[in-house]
Amino acid sequence: MQSRRIGTQEVASIGLGCMNLSHAYGTPPPREAAAELLRHALDSGVVHFDTAALYGATANETLVGEVLGSRRDEFFLASKCGMTSVDGKRVIDGRPETLKATCEDALRRLRTGHIDLYYLHRWDQDIPIEDSVGALAELVQEGKIGGIGLSEVSAATLRRAHAVHPIAALQTEYSLWSRNPELGTLAACAELGTAFVAFSPLGRGFLTGKIRDVAALPETDIRRAMPRFSAANYPRNLELLDQFAGLAGEAGCTPAQLAIAWLLHQGEHVIALPGTTGVPHLDEDLAGDAVVVNEEVLKRADALINEQTVHGPRYSPAMQADVDTEEF
């Protein structure tokens, strides 16, 4: 795959978000199936694995550590702090002492002495961003983490944090149907030398063209509570998919691969971070790096699916309250 940079390290243009294996999209796959996918990803050239303390209430970090810990020198490891599960409830806590304690626990679960990239999963807006980043900077000095990342923050918050310590990566949702980064963070990252790591590059599965009936999703799937998947909005969004599939056909690839090709075209600092529970889907996503799509098709895809044509906001008001990203 193409090479891109996070801080001083090179990674492939497509990484693997491990959340799906433990969290958020219904019942997670059996452990052995999840382990098979992680091993297959590493053997297939994925060198960037992304997890978090929140996912599965620490189960995801434990899984990654148990399955890949013996091959730790073969991959770039990212995890997150500042948002965890406490007694079954999501808690945002950016106090320096909490971030440091979470890191110590993560190192143990991940079976490593060093996390290459450690994100503040959410900015705790009761704590100055400078204080939280200062604590992470101390972890860099101690050699426990290699670089500092931020997740779901605005360009203004990124700049404040970067003034304290260089921010190696900013992670937020970005795809054809989630364009919020174009309001500032995408450009700010390019200016500051910060990698932009795009989670949900396939629009939480929408851009694969395979989710036709939201009612078929598991009851515990987080998409059921997302406005774009509501009974009022999803039928209107579905109207975009047939045209998008047609564009993918012209390009000689699948819709998922076209979506990833479009994303990687948005800047040399952009890294795609899809997640999946299936090996065939993983292989399909990884092939998106090699797809050659002409400018005309990319422009038509851009014009077809964007913030003006997609129905419904990205998050519900309650979920949006937890993030600091710009809104249309």
mmCIF file of C-alpha atoms in Angstrom:
data_model
loop_
_atom_site.group_PDB
_atom_site.id
_atom_site.type_symbol
_atom_site.label_atom_id
_atom_site.label_comp_id
_atom_site.label_asym_id
_atom_site.label_seq_id
_atom_site.Cartn_x
_atom_site.Cartn_y
_atom_site.Cartn_z
ATOM 1 C CA MET A 1 0.000 0.000 0.000
ATOM 2 C CA GLN A 2 0.922 3.650 -0.326
ATOM 3 C CA SER A 3 3.034 5.071 2.478
ATOM 4 C CA ARG A 4 1.925 7.992 4.658
ATOM 5 C CA ARG A 5 3.327 9.521 7.833
ATOM 6 C CA ILE A 6 2.193 9.863 11.427
ATOM 7 C CA GLY A 7 4.740 11.957 13.236
ATOM 8 C CA THR A 8 8.127 10.543 12.347
ATOM 9 C CA GLN A 9 6.823 7.083 11.460
ATOM 10 C CA GLU A 10 5.628 5.721 8.147
ATOM 11 C CA VAL A 11 2.408 3.737 7.971
ATOM 12 C CA ALA A 12 0.272 2.450 5.127
ATOM 13 C CA SER A 13 -2.497 4.639 3.731
ATOM 14 C CA ILE A 14 -5.104 2.251 5.175
ATOM 15 C CA GLY A 15 -5.095 1.069 8.781
ATOM 16 C CA LEU A 16 -7.515 -1.063 10.756
ATOM 17 C CA GLY A 17 -9.939 0.293 13.309
ATOM 18 C CA CYS A 18 -10.437 -2.542 15.770
ATOM 19 C CA MET A 19 -13.576 -1.221 17.485
ATOM 20 C CA ASN A 20 -16.001 -3.423 15.515
ATOM 21 C CA LEU A 21 -14.454 -6.530 17.025
ATOM 22 C CA SER A 22 -15.657 -5.630 20.531
ATOM 23 C CA HIS A 23 -18.034 -2.708 20.453
ATOM 24 C CA ALA A 24 -20.937 -0.726 19.010
ATOM 25 C CA TYR A 25 -22.232 -2.717 16.040
ATOM 26 C CA GLY A 26 -24.292 -5.428 17.673
ATOM 27 C CA THR A 27 -22.923 -8.665 19.110
ATOM 28 C CA PRO A 28 -19.152 -8.850 18.527
ATOM 29 C CA PRO A 29 -17.793 -11.820 16.570
ATOM 30 C CA PRO A 30 -16.503 -14.849 18.484
ATOM 31 C CA ARG A 31 -13.035 -14.337 19.841
ATOM 32 C CA GLU A 32 -11.364 -16.743 17.420
ATOM 33 C CA ALA A 33 -12.975 -15.044 14.435
ATOM 34 C CA ALA A 34 -11.788 -11.668 15.730
ATOM 35 C CA ALA A 35 -8.306 -13.061 16.273
ATOM 36 C CA GLU A 36 -8.274 -14.502 12.750
ATOM 37 C CA LEU A 37 -9.138 -11.093 11.309
ATOM 38 C CA LEU A 38 -6.369 -9.358 13.264
ATOM 39 C CA ARG A 39 -3.778 -11.914 12.188
ATOM 40 C CA HIS A 40 -4.983 -11.786 8.577
ATOM 41 C CA ALA A 41 -4.733 -7.987 8.597
ATOM 42 C CA LEU A 42 -1.147 -8.059 9.823
ATOM 43 C CA ASP A 43 -0.208 -10.747 7.301
ATOM 44 C CA SER A 44 -1.875 -8.692 4.533
ATOM 45 C CA GLY A 45 0.241 -5.610 5.062
ATOM 46 C CA VAL A 46 -1.774 -3.658 7.632
ATOM 47 C CA VAL A 47 0.767 -2.025 9.930
ATOM 48 C CA HIS A 48 -1.490 0.430 11.768
ATOM 49 C CA PHE A 49 -3.922 -0.966 14.360
ATOM 50 C CA ASP A 50 -6.220 1.367 16.284
ATOM 51 C CA THR A 51 -7.970 0.502 19.551
ATOM 52 C CA ALA A 52 -9.167 2.316 22.706
ATOM 53 C CA ALA A 53 -9.839 1.788 26.392
ATOM 54 C CA LEU A 54 -13.537 2.414 25.727
ATOM 55 C CA TYR A 55 -14.054 -0.337 23.170
ATOM 56 C CA GLY A 56 -15.742 -3.260 24.810
ATOM 57 C CA ALA A 57 -14.956 -1.714 28.199
ATOM 58 C CA THR A 58 -11.225 -2.548 27.742
ATOM 59 C CA ALA A 59 -11.954 -5.882 25.990
ATOM 60 C CA ASN A 60 -10.630 -4.600 22.664
ATOM 61 C CA GLU A 61 -7.242 -3.578 24.029
ATOM 62 C CA THR A 62 -7.023 -6.962 25.736
ATOM 63 C CA LEU A 63 -7.875 -8.728 22.476
ATOM 64 C CA VAL A 64 -5.271 -6.818 20.482
ATOM 65 C CA GLY A 65 -2.649 -7.463 23.135
ATOM 66 C CA GLU A 66 -3.354 -11.168 23.386
ATOM 67 C CA VAL A 67 -3.499 -11.768 19.621
ATOM 68 C CA LEU A 68 -0.776 -9.446 18.339
ATOM 69 C CA GLY A 69 1.404 -8.873 21.385
ATOM 70 C CA SER A 70 3.965 -11.489 20.341
ATOM 71 C CA ARG A 71 4.423 -9.627 17.018
ATOM 72 C CA ARG A 72 4.568 -6.162 18.546
ATOM 73 C CA ASP A 73 7.609 -5.088 16.532
ATOM 74 C CA GLU A 74 5.695 -5.598 13.262
ATOM 75 C CA PHE A 75 3.079 -2.862 13.600
ATOM 76 C CA PHE A 76 2.216 0.694 14.618
ATOM 77 C CA LEU A 77 -0.072 0.681 17.658
ATOM 78 C CA ALA A 78 -2.603 3.395 18.447
ATOM 79 C CA SER A 79 -4.948 3.579 21.413
ATOM 80 C CA LYS A 80 -6.987 6.203 23.234
ATOM 81 C CA CYS A 81 -7.688 7.604 26.682
ATOM 82 C CA GLY A 82 -9.996 10.213 28.143
ATOM 83 C CA MET A 83 -13.208 8.275 27.522
ATOM 84 C CA THR A 84 -13.807 4.988 29.283
ATOM 85 C CA SER A 85 -16.591 2.739 30.503
ATOM 86 C CA VAL A 86 -17.329 3.008 34.237
ATOM 87 C CA ASP A 87 -20.004 0.685 35.604
ATOM 88 C CA GLY A 88 -21.381 0.259 32.097
ATOM 89 C CA LYS A 89 -21.592 3.994 31.383
ATOM 90 C CA ARG A 90 -19.402 6.066 29.080
ATOM 91 C CA VAL A 91 -17.394 8.611 31.070
ATOM 92 C CA ILE A 92 -15.326 11.466 29.629
ATOM 93 C CA ASP A 93 -12.495 12.368 31.999
ATOM 94 C CA GLY A 94 -9.500 14.363 30.820
ATOM 95 C CA ARG A 95 -7.828 14.976 34.170
ATOM 96 C CA PRO A 96 -4.065 14.405 33.925
ATOM 97 C CA GLU A 97 -4.051 11.749 36.648
ATOM 98 C CA THR A 98 -6.842 9.832 34.897
ATOM 99 C CA LEU A 99 -5.065 9.888 31.539
ATOM 100 C CA LYS A 100 -1.842 8.608 33.074
ATOM 101 C CA ALA A 101 -3.614 5.820 34.957
ATOM 102 C CA THR A 102 -5.491 4.788 31.822
ATOM 103 C CA CYS A 103 -2.201 4.599 29.930
ATOM 104 C CA GLU A 104 -0.625 2.352 32.549
ATOM 105 C CA ASP A 105 -3.597 -0.007 32.325
ATOM 106 C CA ALA A 106 -3.517 0.082 28.519
ATOM 107 C CA LEU A 107 0.162 -0.857 28.407
ATOM 108 C CA ARG A 108 -0.597 -3.880 30.534
ATOM 109 C CA ARG A 109 -3.599 -4.958 28.449
ATOM 110 C CA LEU A 110 -1.755 -4.396 25.174
ATOM 111 C CA ARG A 111 1.258 -6.359 26.439
ATOM 112 C CA THR A 112 3.731 -3.696 25.457
ATOM 113 C CA GLY A 113 5.930 -1.056 27.011
ATOM 114 C CA HIS A 114 5.192 1.542 24.347
ATOM 115 C CA ILE A 115 2.121 2.803 22.473
ATOM 116 C CA ASP A 116 3.128 4.505 19.230
ATOM 117 C CA LEU A 117 0.193 6.935 19.144
ATOM 118 C CA TYR A 118 -2.025 7.778 22.106
ATOM 119 C CA TYR A 119 -5.144 9.836 21.493
ATOM 120 C CA LEU A 120 -7.270 11.928 23.762
ATOM 121 C CA HIS A 121 -10.457 10.124 22.732
ATOM 122 C CA ARG A 122 -12.675 13.069 23.651
ATOM 123 C CA TRP A 123 -11.803 16.489 24.990
ATOM 124 C CA ASP A 124 -13.182 16.834 28.490
ATOM 125 C CA GLN A 125 -14.360 20.427 28.193
ATOM 126 C CA ASP A 126 -14.205 20.853 31.975
ATOM 127 C CA ILE A 127 -10.430 20.506 31.697
ATOM 128 C CA PRO A 128 -8.319 22.915 29.592
ATOM 129 C CA ILE A 129 -7.008 21.083 26.550
ATOM 130 C CA GLU A 130 -3.561 22.356 27.503
ATOM 131 C CA ASP A 131 -3.691 20.409 30.781
ATOM 132 C CA SER A 132 -4.716 17.135 29.152
ATOM 133 C CA VAL A 133 -2.119 17.446 26.391
ATOM 134 C CA GLY A 134 0.493 18.417 28.968
ATOM 135 C CA ALA A 135 -0.107 15.125 30.773
ATOM 136 C CA LEU A 136 0.260 13.214 27.504
ATOM 137 C CA ALA A 137 3.475 15.128 26.779
ATOM 138 C CA GLU A 138 4.864 13.794 30.055
ATOM 139 C CA LEU A 139 4.058 10.265 28.863
ATOM 140 C CA VAL A 140 6.051 11.007 25.693
ATOM 141 C CA GLN A 141 8.999 12.142 27.802
ATOM 142 C CA GLU A 142 8.757 8.950 29.844
ATOM 143 C CA GLY A 143 8.851 6.846 26.668
ATOM 144 C CA LYS A 144 5.463 5.263 27.293
ATOM 145 C CA ILE A 145 3.906 6.765 24.169
ATOM 146 C CA GLY A 146 5.461 7.897 20.922
ATOM 147 C CA GLY A 147 3.075 10.581 19.733
ATOM 148 C CA ILE A 148 -0.018 12.451 20.858
ATOM 149 C CA GLY A 149 -3.312 12.339 19.000
ATOM 150 C CA LEU A 150 -6.647 14.100 19.359
ATOM 151 C CA SER A 151 -10.057 12.778 18.370
ATOM 152 C CA GLU A 152 -13.182 14.687 17.337
ATOM 153 C CA VAL A 153 -11.889 18.210 17.995
ATOM 154 C CA SER A 154 -12.083 21.466 16.052
ATOM 155 C CA ALA A 155 -9.271 23.243 14.250
ATOM 156 C CA ALA A 156 -9.141 25.839 17.034
ATOM 157 C CA THR A 157 -8.701 23.170 19.710
ATOM 158 C CA LEU A 158 -6.070 21.421 17.601
ATOM 159 C CA ARG A 159 -4.069 24.634 17.402
ATOM 160 C CA ARG A 160 -4.289 25.194 21.168
ATOM 161 C CA ALA A 161 -3.079 21.646 21.796
ATOM 162 C CA HIS A 162 -0.320 21.883 19.196
ATOM 163 C CA ALA A 163 1.065 24.946 20.978
ATOM 164 C CA VAL A 164 1.708 22.731 24.019
ATOM 165 C CA HIS A 165 3.136 19.732 22.183
ATOM 166 C CA PRO A 166 3.194 18.704 18.501
ATOM 167 C CA ILE A 167 0.069 16.726 17.669
ATOM 168 C CA ALA A 168 0.976 13.741 15.518
ATOM 169 C CA ALA A 169 -2.551 12.865 14.393
ATOM 170 C CA LEU A 170 -6.122 14.052 14.530
ATOM 171 C CA GLN A 171 -8.800 11.395 14.171
ATOM 172 C CA THR A 172 -12.376 12.141 13.222
ATOM 173 C CA GLU A 173 -15.097 10.848 10.936
ATOM 174 C CA TYR A 174 -14.533 11.703 7.277
ATOM 175 C CA SER A 175 -16.047 10.280 4.121
ATOM 176 C CA LEU A 176 -18.119 11.356 1.164
ATOM 177 C CA TRP A 177 -21.129 11.612 3.455
ATOM 178 C CA SER A 178 -19.414 13.230 6.477
ATOM 179 C CA ARG A 179 -17.658 16.389 5.314
ATOM 180 C CA ASN A 180 -17.248 18.276 8.596
ATOM 181 C CA PRO A 181 -13.407 18.140 8.412
ATOM 182 C CA GLU A 182 -13.583 20.327 5.307
ATOM 183 C CA LEU A 183 -14.721 23.172 7.590
ATOM 184 C CA GLY A 184 -11.234 23.523 9.056
ATOM 185 C CA THR A 185 -9.491 20.509 10.555
ATOM 186 C CA LEU A 186 -8.371 18.988 7.257
ATOM 187 C CA ALA A 187 -6.534 22.161 6.263
ATOM 188 C CA ALA A 188 -5.211 22.780 9.780
ATOM 189 C CA CYS A 189 -3.695 19.302 9.878
ATOM 190 C CA ALA A 190 -1.948 19.873 6.547
ATOM 191 C CA GLU A 191 -0.554 23.184 7.805
ATOM 192 C CA LEU A 192 0.694 21.788 11.122
ATOM 193 C CA GLY A 193 2.125 18.529 9.775
ATOM 194 C CA THR A 194 -0.513 16.516 11.621
ATOM 195 C CA ALA A 195 -1.776 13.303 10.042
ATOM 196 C CA PHE A 196 -5.525 13.211 9.478
ATOM 197 C CA VAL A 197 -6.855 9.758 10.379
ATOM 198 C CA ALA A 198 -10.360 9.270 8.974
ATOM 199 C CA PHE A 199 -12.535 6.826 10.850
ATOM 200 C CA SER A 200 -15.732 5.486 9.251
ATOM 201 C CA PRO A 201 -14.413 6.157 5.722
ATOM 202 C CA LEU A 202 -17.307 4.034 4.429
ATOM 203 C CA GLY A 203 -19.992 6.104 6.131
ATOM 204 C CA ARG A 204 -20.582 3.493 8.852
ATOM 205 C CA GLY A 205 -21.221 0.940 6.114
ATOM 206 C CA PHE A 206 -23.554 3.099 4.037
ATOM 207 C CA LEU A 207 -21.032 3.576 1.220
ATOM 208 C CA THR A 208 -20.597 -0.172 0.777
ATOM 209 C CA GLY A 209 -24.135 -0.224 -0.673
ATOM 210 C CA LYS A 210 -24.964 -3.306 1.388
ATOM 211 C CA ILE A 211 -27.155 -1.793 4.123
ATOM 212 C CA ARG A 212 -30.593 -1.546 2.570
ATOM 213 C CA ASP A 213 -32.795 -2.140 5.605
ATOM 214 C CA VAL A 214 -31.935 -0.494 8.907
ATOM 215 C CA ALA A 215 -34.509 -2.707 10.626
ATOM 216 C CA ALA A 216 -32.232 -5.658 9.880
ATOM 217 C CA LEU A 217 -29.455 -4.196 12.036
ATOM 218 C CA PRO A 218 -29.043 -5.671 15.541
ATOM 219 C CA GLU A 219 -30.954 -3.915 18.286
ATOM 220 C CA THR A 220 -27.684 -2.889 19.961
ATOM 221 C CA ASP A 221 -26.179 -1.409 16.781
ATOM 222 C CA ILE A 222 -25.331 2.263 17.389
ATOM 223 C CA ARG A 223 -26.495 3.218 13.911
ATOM 224 C CA ARG A 224 -30.113 2.726 14.975
ATOM 225 C CA ALA A 225 -29.783 5.901 17.066
ATOM 226 C CA MET A 226 -28.032 7.936 14.376
ATOM 227 C CA PRO A 227 -30.186 10.459 12.506
ATOM 228 C CA ARG A 228 -29.018 9.454 9.040
ATOM 229 C CA PHE A 229 -30.257 5.915 9.624
ATOM 230 C CA SER A 230 -33.675 6.999 10.903
ATOM 231 C CA ALA A 231 -36.932 5.954 9.273
ATOM 232 C CA ALA A 232 -37.363 9.508 8.006
ATOM 233 C CA ASN A 233 -33.880 9.975 6.542
ATOM 234 C CA TYR A 234 -32.512 6.605 5.459
ATOM 235 C CA PRO A 235 -34.931 5.978 2.559
ATOM 236 C CA ARG A 236 -33.901 9.332 1.092
ATOM 237 C CA ASN A 237 -30.221 8.522 1.554
ATOM 238 C CA LEU A 238 -30.706 5.173 -0.159
ATOM 239 C CA GLU A 239 -31.623 7.034 -3.317
ATOM 240 C CA LEU A 240 -27.956 8.002 -3.672
ATOM 241 C CA LEU A 241 -26.614 4.467 -3.653
ATOM 242 C CA ASP A 242 -27.617 3.217 -7.083
ATOM 243 C CA GLN A 243 -25.913 6.159 -8.761
ATOM 244 C CA PHE A 244 -22.854 5.671 -6.580
ATOM 245 C CA ALA A 245 -22.713 1.978 -7.491
ATOM 246 C CA GLY A 246 -22.856 3.037 -11.141
ATOM 247 C CA LEU A 247 -19.832 5.274 -10.668
ATOM 248 C CA ALA A 248 -17.953 2.436 -9.006
ATOM 249 C CA GLY A 249 -18.812 0.229 -11.974
ATOM 250 C CA GLU A 250 -17.344 2.813 -14.343
ATOM 251 C CA ALA A 251 -14.183 2.864 -12.250
ATOM 252 C CA GLY A 252 -13.963 -0.946 -12.258
ATOM 253 C CA CYS A 253 -14.170 -1.259 -8.479
ATOM 254 C CA THR A 254 -16.672 -1.772 -5.689
ATOM 255 C CA PRO A 255 -18.498 1.142 -4.011
ATOM 256 C CA ALA A 256 -16.383 0.643 -0.881
ATOM 257 C CA GLN A 257 -13.185 0.890 -2.900
ATOM 258 C CA LEU A 258 -14.385 4.032 -4.674
ATOM 259 C CA ALA A 259 -15.167 5.615 -1.300
ATOM 260 C CA ILE A 260 -11.666 4.853 -0.026
ATOM 261 C CA ALA A 261 -10.040 6.027 -3.261
ATOM 262 C CA TRP A 262 -11.928 9.329 -2.979
ATOM 263 C CA LEU A 263 -10.835 9.751 0.634
ATOM 264 C CA LEU A 264 -7.151 9.099 -0.046
ATOM 265 C CA HIS A 265 -7.348 11.638 -2.875
ATOM 266 C CA GLN A 266 -8.175 14.421 -0.384
ATOM 267 C CA GLY A 267 -4.581 14.883 0.744
ATOM 268 C CA GLU A 268 -1.281 13.139 1.252
ATOM 269 C CA HIS A 269 -1.759 13.516 4.999
ATOM 270 C CA VAL A 270 -5.063 11.582 4.992
ATOM 271 C CA ILE A 271 -5.132 7.991 6.274
ATOM 272 C CA ALA A 272 -8.200 5.761 6.009
ATOM 273 C CA LEU A 273 -9.195 3.743 9.068
ATOM 274 C CA PRO A 274 -11.994 1.328 8.151
ATOM 275 C CA GLY A 275 -13.251 -1.291 10.548
ATOM 276 C CA THR A 276 -14.843 -4.642 9.852
ATOM 277 C CA THR A 277 -15.550 -8.043 11.367
ATOM 278 C CA GLY A 278 -15.061 -10.038 8.159
ATOM 279 C CA VAL A 279 -11.920 -11.038 6.278
ATOM 280 C CA PRO A 280 -13.531 -10.618 2.807
ATOM 281 C CA HIS A 281 -14.601 -7.069 3.678
ATOM 282 C CA LEU A 282 -11.109 -6.307 4.960
ATOM 283 C CA ASP A 283 -9.535 -7.526 1.731
ATOM 284 C CA GLU A 284 -11.996 -5.433 -0.281
ATOM 285 C CA ASP A 285 -11.157 -2.324 1.737
ATOM 286 C CA LEU A 286 -7.405 -2.796 1.460
ATOM 287 C CA ALA A 287 -7.688 -3.075 -2.310
ATOM 288 C CA GLY A 288 -9.073 0.467 -2.336
ATOM 289 C CA ASP A 289 -5.496 1.723 -1.997
ATOM 290 C CA ALA A 290 -4.587 0.363 -5.429
ATOM 291 C CA VAL A 291 -7.690 1.535 -7.300
ATOM 292 C CA VAL A 292 -6.956 4.120 -9.975
ATOM 293 C CA VAL A 293 -9.953 6.387 -10.478
ATOM 294 C CA ASN A 294 -9.929 9.244 -12.958
ATOM 295 C CA GLU A 295 -10.613 12.809 -11.848
ATOM 296 C CA GLU A 296 -13.991 12.958 -13.566
ATOM 297 C CA VAL A 297 -15.397 10.008 -11.626
ATOM 298 C CA LEU A 298 -14.018 11.380 -8.349
ATOM 299 C CA LYS A 299 -15.643 14.755 -9.022
ATOM 300 C CA ARG A 300 -18.953 13.115 -9.853
ATOM 301 C CA ALA A 301 -18.809 11.081 -6.636
ATOM 302 C CA ASP A 302 -18.021 14.267 -4.731
ATOM 303 C CA ALA A 303 -21.010 16.041 -6.260
ATOM 304 C CA LEU A 304 -23.346 13.093 -5.713
ATOM 305 C CA ILE A 305 -22.748 12.482 -1.989
ATOM 306 C CA ASN A 306 -21.936 15.450 0.211
ATOM 307 C CA GLU A 307 -23.286 17.551 3.063
ATOM 308 C CA GLN A 308 -26.005 19.019 0.830
ATOM 309 C CA THR A 309 -27.342 15.732 -0.532
ATOM 310 C CA VAL A 310 -27.192 13.554 2.589
ATOM 311 C CA HIS A 311 -30.230 13.732 4.846
ATOM 312 C CA GLY A 312 -29.815 14.004 8.612
ATOM 313 C CA PRO A 313 -26.971 15.232 10.849
ATOM 314 C CA ARG A 314 -23.989 13.056 11.688
ATOM 315 C CA TYR A 315 -24.836 12.695 15.369
ATOM 316 C CA SER A 316 -27.854 13.124 17.618
ATOM 317 C CA PRO A 317 -27.777 16.278 19.798
ATOM 318 C CA ALA A 318 -26.623 14.242 22.813
ATOM 319 C CA MET A 319 -23.738 12.675 20.887
ATOM 320 C CA GLN A 320 -22.783 15.976 19.265
ATOM 321 C CA ALA A 321 -22.534 17.570 22.708
ATOM 322 C CA ASP A 322 -19.584 15.287 23.487
ATOM 323 C CA VAL A 323 -17.498 16.401 20.494
ATOM 324 C CA ASP A 324 -15.830 19.657 19.521
ATOM 325 C CA THR A 325 -15.982 19.334 15.739
ATOM 326 C CA GLU A 326 -17.229 22.037 13.407
ATOM 327 C CA GLU A 327 -20.782 21.692 12.148
ATOM 328 C CA PHE A 328 -22.455 22.761 8.922
#
